PDB file of C-alpha atoms in Angstrom:
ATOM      1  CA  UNK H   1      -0.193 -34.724 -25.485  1.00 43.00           C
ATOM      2  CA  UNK H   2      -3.468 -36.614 -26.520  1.00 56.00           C
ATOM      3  CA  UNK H   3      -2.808 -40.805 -26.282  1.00 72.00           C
ATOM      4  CA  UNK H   4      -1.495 -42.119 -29.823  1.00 87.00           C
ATOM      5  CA  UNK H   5      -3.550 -45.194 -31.061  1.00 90.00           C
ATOM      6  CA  UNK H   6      -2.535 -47.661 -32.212  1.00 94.00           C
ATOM      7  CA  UNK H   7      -4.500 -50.596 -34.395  1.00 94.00           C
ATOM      8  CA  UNK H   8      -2.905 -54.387 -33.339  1.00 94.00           C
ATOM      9  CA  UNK H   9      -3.303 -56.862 -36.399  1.00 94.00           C
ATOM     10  CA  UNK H  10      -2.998 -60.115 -35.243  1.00 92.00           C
ATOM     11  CA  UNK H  11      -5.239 -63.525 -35.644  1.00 90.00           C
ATOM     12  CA  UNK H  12      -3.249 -65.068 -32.803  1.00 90.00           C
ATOM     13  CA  UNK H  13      -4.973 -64.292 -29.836  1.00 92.00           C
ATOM     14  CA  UNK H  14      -2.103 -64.845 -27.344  1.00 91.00           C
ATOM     15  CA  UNK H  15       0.163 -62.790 -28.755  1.00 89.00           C
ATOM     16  CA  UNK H  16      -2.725 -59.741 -29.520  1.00 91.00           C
ATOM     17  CA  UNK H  17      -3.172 -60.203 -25.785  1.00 92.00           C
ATOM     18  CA  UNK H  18       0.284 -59.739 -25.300  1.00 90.00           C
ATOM     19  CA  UNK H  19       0.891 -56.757 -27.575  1.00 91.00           C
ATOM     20  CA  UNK H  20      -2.472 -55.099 -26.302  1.00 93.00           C
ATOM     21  CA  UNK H  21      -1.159 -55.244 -22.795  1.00 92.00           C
ATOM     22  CA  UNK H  22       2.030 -54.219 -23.776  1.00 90.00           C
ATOM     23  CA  UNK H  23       1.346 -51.266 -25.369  1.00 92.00           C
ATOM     24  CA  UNK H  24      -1.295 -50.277 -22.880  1.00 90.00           C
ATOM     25  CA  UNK H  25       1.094 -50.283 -20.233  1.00 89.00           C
ATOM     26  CA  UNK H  26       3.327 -47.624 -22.156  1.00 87.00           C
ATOM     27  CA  UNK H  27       0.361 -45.658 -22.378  1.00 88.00           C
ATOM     28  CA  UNK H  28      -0.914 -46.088 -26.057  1.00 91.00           C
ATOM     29  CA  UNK H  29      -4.827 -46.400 -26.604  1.00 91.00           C
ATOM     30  CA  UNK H  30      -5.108 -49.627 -28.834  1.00 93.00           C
ATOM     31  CA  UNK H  31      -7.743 -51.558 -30.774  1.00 94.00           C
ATOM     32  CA  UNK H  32      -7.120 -54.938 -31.985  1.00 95.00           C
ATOM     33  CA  UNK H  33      -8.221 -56.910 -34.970  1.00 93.00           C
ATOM     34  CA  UNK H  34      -7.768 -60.820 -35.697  1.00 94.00           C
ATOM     35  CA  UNK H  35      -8.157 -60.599 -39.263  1.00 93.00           C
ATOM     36  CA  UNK H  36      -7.373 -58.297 -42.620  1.00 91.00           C
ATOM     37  CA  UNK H  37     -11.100 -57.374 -43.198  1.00 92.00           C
ATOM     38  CA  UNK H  38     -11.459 -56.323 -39.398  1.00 93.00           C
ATOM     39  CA  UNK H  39      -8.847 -54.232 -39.224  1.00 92.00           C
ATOM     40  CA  UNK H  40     -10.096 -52.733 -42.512  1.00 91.00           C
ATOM     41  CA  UNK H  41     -13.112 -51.609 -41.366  1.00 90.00           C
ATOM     42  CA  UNK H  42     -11.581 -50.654 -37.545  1.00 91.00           C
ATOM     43  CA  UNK H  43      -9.063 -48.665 -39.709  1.00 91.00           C
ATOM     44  CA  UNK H  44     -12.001 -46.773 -41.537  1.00 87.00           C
ATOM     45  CA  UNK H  45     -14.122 -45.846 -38.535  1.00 82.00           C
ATOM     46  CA  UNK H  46     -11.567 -44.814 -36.609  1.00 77.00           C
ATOM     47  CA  UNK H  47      -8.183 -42.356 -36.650  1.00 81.00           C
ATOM     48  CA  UNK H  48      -5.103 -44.195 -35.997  1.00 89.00           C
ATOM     49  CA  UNK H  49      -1.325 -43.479 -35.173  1.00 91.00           C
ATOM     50  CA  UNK H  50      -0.141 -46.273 -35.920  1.00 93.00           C
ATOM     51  CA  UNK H  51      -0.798 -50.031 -37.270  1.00 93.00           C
ATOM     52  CA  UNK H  52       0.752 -52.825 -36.187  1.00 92.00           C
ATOM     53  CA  UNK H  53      -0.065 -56.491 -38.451  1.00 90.00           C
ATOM     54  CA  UNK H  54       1.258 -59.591 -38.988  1.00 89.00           C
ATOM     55  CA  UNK H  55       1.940 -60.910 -42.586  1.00 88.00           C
ATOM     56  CA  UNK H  56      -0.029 -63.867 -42.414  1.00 86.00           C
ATOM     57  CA  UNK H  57      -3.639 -62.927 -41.613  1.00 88.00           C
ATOM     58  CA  UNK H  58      -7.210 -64.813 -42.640  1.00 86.00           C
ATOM     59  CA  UNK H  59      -9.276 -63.125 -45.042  1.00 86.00           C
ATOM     60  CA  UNK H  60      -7.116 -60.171 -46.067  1.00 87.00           C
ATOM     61  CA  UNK H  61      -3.448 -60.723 -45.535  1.00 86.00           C
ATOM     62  CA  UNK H  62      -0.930 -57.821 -43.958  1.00 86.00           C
ATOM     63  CA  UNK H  63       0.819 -56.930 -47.377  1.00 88.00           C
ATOM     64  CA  UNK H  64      -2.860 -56.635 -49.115  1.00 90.00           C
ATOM     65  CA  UNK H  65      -4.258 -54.722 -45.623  1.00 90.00           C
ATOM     66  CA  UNK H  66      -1.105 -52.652 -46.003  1.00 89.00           C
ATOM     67  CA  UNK H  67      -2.051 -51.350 -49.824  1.00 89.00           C
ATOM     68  CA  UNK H  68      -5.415 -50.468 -48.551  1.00 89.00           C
ATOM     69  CA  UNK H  69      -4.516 -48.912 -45.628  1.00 89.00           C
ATOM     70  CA  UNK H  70      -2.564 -46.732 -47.593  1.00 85.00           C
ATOM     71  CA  UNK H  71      -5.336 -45.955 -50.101  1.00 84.00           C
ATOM     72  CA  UNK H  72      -6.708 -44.511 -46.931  1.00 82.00           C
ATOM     73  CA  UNK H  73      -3.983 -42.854 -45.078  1.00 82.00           C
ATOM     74  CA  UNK H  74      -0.746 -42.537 -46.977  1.00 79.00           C
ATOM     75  CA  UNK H  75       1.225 -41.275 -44.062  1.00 82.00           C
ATOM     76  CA  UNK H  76      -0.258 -43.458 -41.537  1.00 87.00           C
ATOM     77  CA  UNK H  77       3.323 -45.999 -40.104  1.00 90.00           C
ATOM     78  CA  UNK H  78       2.772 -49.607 -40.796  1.00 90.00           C
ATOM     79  CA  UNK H  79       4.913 -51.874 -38.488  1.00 89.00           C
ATOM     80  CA  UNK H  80       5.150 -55.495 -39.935  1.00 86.00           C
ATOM     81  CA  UNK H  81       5.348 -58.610 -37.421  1.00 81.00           C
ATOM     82  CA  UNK H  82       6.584 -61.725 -39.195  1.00 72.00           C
ATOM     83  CA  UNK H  83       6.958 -65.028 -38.014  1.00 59.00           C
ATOM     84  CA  UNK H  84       9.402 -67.454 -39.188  1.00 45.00           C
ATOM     85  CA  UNK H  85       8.545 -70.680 -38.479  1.00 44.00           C
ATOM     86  CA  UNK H  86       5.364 -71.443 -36.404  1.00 45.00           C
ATOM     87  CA  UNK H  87       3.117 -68.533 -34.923  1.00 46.00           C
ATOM     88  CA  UNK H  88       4.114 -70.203 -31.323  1.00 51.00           C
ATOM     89  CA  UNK H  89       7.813 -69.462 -32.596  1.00 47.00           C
ATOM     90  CA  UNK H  90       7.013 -65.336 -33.288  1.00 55.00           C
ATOM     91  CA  UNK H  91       9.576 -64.178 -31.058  1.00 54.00           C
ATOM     92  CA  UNK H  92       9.750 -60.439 -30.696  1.00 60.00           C
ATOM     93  CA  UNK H  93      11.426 -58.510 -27.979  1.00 69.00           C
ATOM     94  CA  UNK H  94       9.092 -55.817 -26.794  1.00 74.00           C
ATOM     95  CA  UNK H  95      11.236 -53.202 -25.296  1.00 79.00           C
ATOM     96  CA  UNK H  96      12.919 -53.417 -29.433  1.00 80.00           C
ATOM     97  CA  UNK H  97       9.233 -53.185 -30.572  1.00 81.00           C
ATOM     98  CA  UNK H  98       8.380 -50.216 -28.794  1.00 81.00           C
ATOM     99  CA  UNK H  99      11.835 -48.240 -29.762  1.00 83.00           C
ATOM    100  CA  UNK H 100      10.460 -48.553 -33.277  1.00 84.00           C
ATOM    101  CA  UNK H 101       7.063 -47.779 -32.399  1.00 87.00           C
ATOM    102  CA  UNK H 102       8.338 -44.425 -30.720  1.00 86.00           C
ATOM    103  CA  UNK H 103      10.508 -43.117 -33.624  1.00 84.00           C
ATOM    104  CA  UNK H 104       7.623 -44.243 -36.029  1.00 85.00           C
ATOM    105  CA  UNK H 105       5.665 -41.935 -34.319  1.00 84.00           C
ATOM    106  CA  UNK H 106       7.934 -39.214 -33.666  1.00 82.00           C
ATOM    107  CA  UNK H 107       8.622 -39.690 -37.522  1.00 77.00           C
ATOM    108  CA  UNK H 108       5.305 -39.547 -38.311  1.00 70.00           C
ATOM    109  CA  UNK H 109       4.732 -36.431 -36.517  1.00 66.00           C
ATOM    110  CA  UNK H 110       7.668 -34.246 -37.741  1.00 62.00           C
ATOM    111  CA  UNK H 111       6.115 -35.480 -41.511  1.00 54.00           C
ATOM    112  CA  UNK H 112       2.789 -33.842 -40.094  1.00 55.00           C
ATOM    113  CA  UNK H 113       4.120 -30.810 -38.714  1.00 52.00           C
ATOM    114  CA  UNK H 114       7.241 -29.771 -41.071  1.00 52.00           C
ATOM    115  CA  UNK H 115       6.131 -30.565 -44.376  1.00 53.00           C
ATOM    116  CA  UNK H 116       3.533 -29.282 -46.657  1.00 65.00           C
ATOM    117  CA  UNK H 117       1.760 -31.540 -49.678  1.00 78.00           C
ATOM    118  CA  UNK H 118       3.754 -30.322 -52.223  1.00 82.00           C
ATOM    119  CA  UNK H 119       7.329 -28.547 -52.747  1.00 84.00           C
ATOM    120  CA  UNK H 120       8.071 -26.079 -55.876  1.00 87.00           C
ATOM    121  CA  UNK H 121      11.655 -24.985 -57.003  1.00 84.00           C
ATOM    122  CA  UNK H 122      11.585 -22.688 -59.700  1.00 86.00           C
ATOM    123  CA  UNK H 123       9.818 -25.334 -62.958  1.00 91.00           C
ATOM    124  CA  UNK H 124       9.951 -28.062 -60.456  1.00 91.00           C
ATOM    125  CA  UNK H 125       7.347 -29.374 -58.508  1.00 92.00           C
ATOM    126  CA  UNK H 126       7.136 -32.412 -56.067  1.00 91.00           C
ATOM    127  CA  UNK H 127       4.036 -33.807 -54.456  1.00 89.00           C
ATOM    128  CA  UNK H 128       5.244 -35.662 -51.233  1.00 82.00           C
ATOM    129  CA  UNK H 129       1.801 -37.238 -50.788  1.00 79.00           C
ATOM    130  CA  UNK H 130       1.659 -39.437 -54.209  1.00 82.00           C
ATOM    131  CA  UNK H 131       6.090 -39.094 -54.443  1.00 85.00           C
ATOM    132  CA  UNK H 132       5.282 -37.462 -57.881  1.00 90.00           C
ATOM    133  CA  UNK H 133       7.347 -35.005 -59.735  1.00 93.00           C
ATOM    134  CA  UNK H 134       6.649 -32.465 -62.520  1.00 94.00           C
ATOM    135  CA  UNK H 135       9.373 -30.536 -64.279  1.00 93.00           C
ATOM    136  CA  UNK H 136       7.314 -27.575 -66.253  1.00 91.00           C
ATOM    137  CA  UNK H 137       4.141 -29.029 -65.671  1.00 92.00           C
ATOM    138  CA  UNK H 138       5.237 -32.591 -67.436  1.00 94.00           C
ATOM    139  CA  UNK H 139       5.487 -35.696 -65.131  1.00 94.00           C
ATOM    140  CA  UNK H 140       8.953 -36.901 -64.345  1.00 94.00           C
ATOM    141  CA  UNK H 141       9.518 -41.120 -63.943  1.00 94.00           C
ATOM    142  CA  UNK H 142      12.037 -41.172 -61.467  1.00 91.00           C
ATOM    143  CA  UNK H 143      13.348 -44.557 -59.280  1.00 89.00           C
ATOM    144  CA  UNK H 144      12.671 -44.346 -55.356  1.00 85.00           C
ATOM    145  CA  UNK H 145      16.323 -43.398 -55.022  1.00 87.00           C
ATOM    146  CA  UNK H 146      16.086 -40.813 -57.256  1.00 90.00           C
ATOM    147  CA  UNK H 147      13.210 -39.911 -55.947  1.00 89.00           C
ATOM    148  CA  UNK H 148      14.886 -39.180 -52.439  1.00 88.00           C
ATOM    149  CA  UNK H 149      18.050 -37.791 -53.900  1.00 90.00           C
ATOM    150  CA  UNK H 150      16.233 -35.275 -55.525  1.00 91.00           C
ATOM    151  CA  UNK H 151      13.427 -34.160 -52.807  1.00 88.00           C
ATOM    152  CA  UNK H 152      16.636 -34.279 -50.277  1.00 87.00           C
ATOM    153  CA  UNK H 153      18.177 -32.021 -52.208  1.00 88.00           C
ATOM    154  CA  UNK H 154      15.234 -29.394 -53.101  1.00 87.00           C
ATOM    155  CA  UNK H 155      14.422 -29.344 -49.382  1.00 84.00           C
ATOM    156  CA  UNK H 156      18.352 -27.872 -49.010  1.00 83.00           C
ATOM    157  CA  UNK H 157      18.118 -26.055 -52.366  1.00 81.00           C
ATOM    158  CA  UNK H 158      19.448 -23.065 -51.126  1.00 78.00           C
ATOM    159  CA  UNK H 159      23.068 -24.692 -49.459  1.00 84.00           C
ATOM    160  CA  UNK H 160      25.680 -26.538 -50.632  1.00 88.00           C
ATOM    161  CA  UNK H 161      25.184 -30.172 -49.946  1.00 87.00           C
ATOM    162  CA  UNK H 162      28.327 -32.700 -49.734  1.00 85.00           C
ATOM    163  CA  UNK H 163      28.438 -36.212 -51.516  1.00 83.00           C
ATOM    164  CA  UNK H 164      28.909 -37.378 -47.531  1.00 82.00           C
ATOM    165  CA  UNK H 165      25.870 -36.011 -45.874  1.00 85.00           C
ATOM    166  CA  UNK H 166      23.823 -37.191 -49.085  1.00 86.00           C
ATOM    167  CA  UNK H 167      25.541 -40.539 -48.315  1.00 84.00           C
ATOM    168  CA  UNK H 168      24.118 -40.844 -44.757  1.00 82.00           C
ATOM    169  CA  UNK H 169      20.740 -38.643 -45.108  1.00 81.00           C
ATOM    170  CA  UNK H 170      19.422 -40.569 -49.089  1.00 82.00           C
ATOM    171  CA  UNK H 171      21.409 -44.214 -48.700  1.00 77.00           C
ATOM    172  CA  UNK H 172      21.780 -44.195 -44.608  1.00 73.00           C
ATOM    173  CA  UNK H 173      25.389 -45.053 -45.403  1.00 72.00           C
ATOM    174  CA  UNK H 174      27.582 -43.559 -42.547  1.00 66.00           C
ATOM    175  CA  UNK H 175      30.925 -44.193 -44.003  1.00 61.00           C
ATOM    176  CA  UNK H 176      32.678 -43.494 -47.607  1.00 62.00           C
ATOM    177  CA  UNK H 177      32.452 -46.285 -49.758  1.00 61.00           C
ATOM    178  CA  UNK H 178      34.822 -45.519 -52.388  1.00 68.00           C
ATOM    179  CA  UNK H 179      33.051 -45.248 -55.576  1.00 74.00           C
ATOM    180  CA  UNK H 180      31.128 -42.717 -57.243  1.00 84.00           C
ATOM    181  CA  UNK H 181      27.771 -43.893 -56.848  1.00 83.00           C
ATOM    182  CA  UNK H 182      26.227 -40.569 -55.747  1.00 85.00           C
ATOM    183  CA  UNK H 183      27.689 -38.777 -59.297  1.00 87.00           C
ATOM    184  CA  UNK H 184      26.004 -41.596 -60.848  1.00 90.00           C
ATOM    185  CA  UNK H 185      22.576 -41.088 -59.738  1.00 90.00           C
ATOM    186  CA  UNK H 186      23.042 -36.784 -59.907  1.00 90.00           C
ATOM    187  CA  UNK H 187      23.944 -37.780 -63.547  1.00 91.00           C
ATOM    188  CA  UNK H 188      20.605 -39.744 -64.046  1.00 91.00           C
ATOM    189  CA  UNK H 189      18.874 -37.326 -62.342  1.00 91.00           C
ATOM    190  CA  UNK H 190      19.709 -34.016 -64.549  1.00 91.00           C
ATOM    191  CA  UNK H 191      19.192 -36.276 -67.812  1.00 92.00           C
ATOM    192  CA  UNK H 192      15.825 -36.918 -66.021  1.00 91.00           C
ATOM    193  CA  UNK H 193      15.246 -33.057 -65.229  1.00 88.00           C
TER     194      UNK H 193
END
């Protein structure tokens, strides 16, 4: 398997040492940046796994890096550090950070592998790339919930799908809540459709 890279946002030198080392030792390739505009153009010239950036950054911050980045590579994972309090306070527990890192990656790489641009049932079509929907060639506002309701269920289109495992795979809810918010958003969804 070829080394994932990964691109470390972070003006604080101390702890971009610290991540940089870090990672390197669990055997990512990484490239650091100590400000938005830097890790703009690092982003740009080169293909990367994964981003990791503070909020708070000089020049560009992480939310505006973030939009850009995705202007550029919609699929690419963006892990957010934030730091409450002062940067000497940013407390993160690395063997946590890492855990995400790995199913961000393995995430990222079923995406790649399992799903094509675009899915079409019957008059329906859905491009996963822009989260777009068309319904007889005529564009479809939908919410992000609805959104994920309904690509959940065209990806299972052809099996009966219960209100529990659209409960823990749409709303990550592992437990029955009692109401009937599920019927609610179906109900919105073929008024929509």
């Amino acid at each position: 398997m070829d080394m994932q890279r990964i691109l470390i946002v972070e003006d604080e030198k101390r702890v971009a040492d610290l991540l940089k080392a870090g990672l390197d030792e669990n055997g990512y390739t990484t490239a650091v940046a100590y400000d938005g505009a830097m890790a703009l153009r690092l982003f740009q010239s080169g293909a990367f796994d994964l981003v990791i950036s503070d909020v708070v950054l000089p020049r560009v911050d992480g939310f505006e890096l973030c939009k850009e980045i995705r202007k550029i590579n919609a699929s690419v994972p963006i892990l957010m550090l934030t730091a409450l309090g002062s940067t000497d306070d940013k407390p993160f527990d690395f063997r946590e950070l890492n855990a995400r890192i790995k199913v961000l990656l393995r995430r990222k790489g079923e995406t790649a592998s399992e799903r094509p641009e675009r899915l079409v049932y019957a008059d329906l079509e859905i491009d996963l790339n822009r989260r777009e929907v068309k319904r007889g060639g005529m564009p479809v506002k939908l919410s992000p919930k609805e959104y994920s309701l309904l690509l959940y269920m065209a990806e299972n289109a052809d099996r009966v799908i219960s209100r529990v495992e659209i409960a823990e795979k749409v709303w990550n809810t592992h437990f029955d809540t009692g109401t009937n918010f599920i019927d609610v958003y179906i109900n919105y969804l073929r008024k929509k459709i």
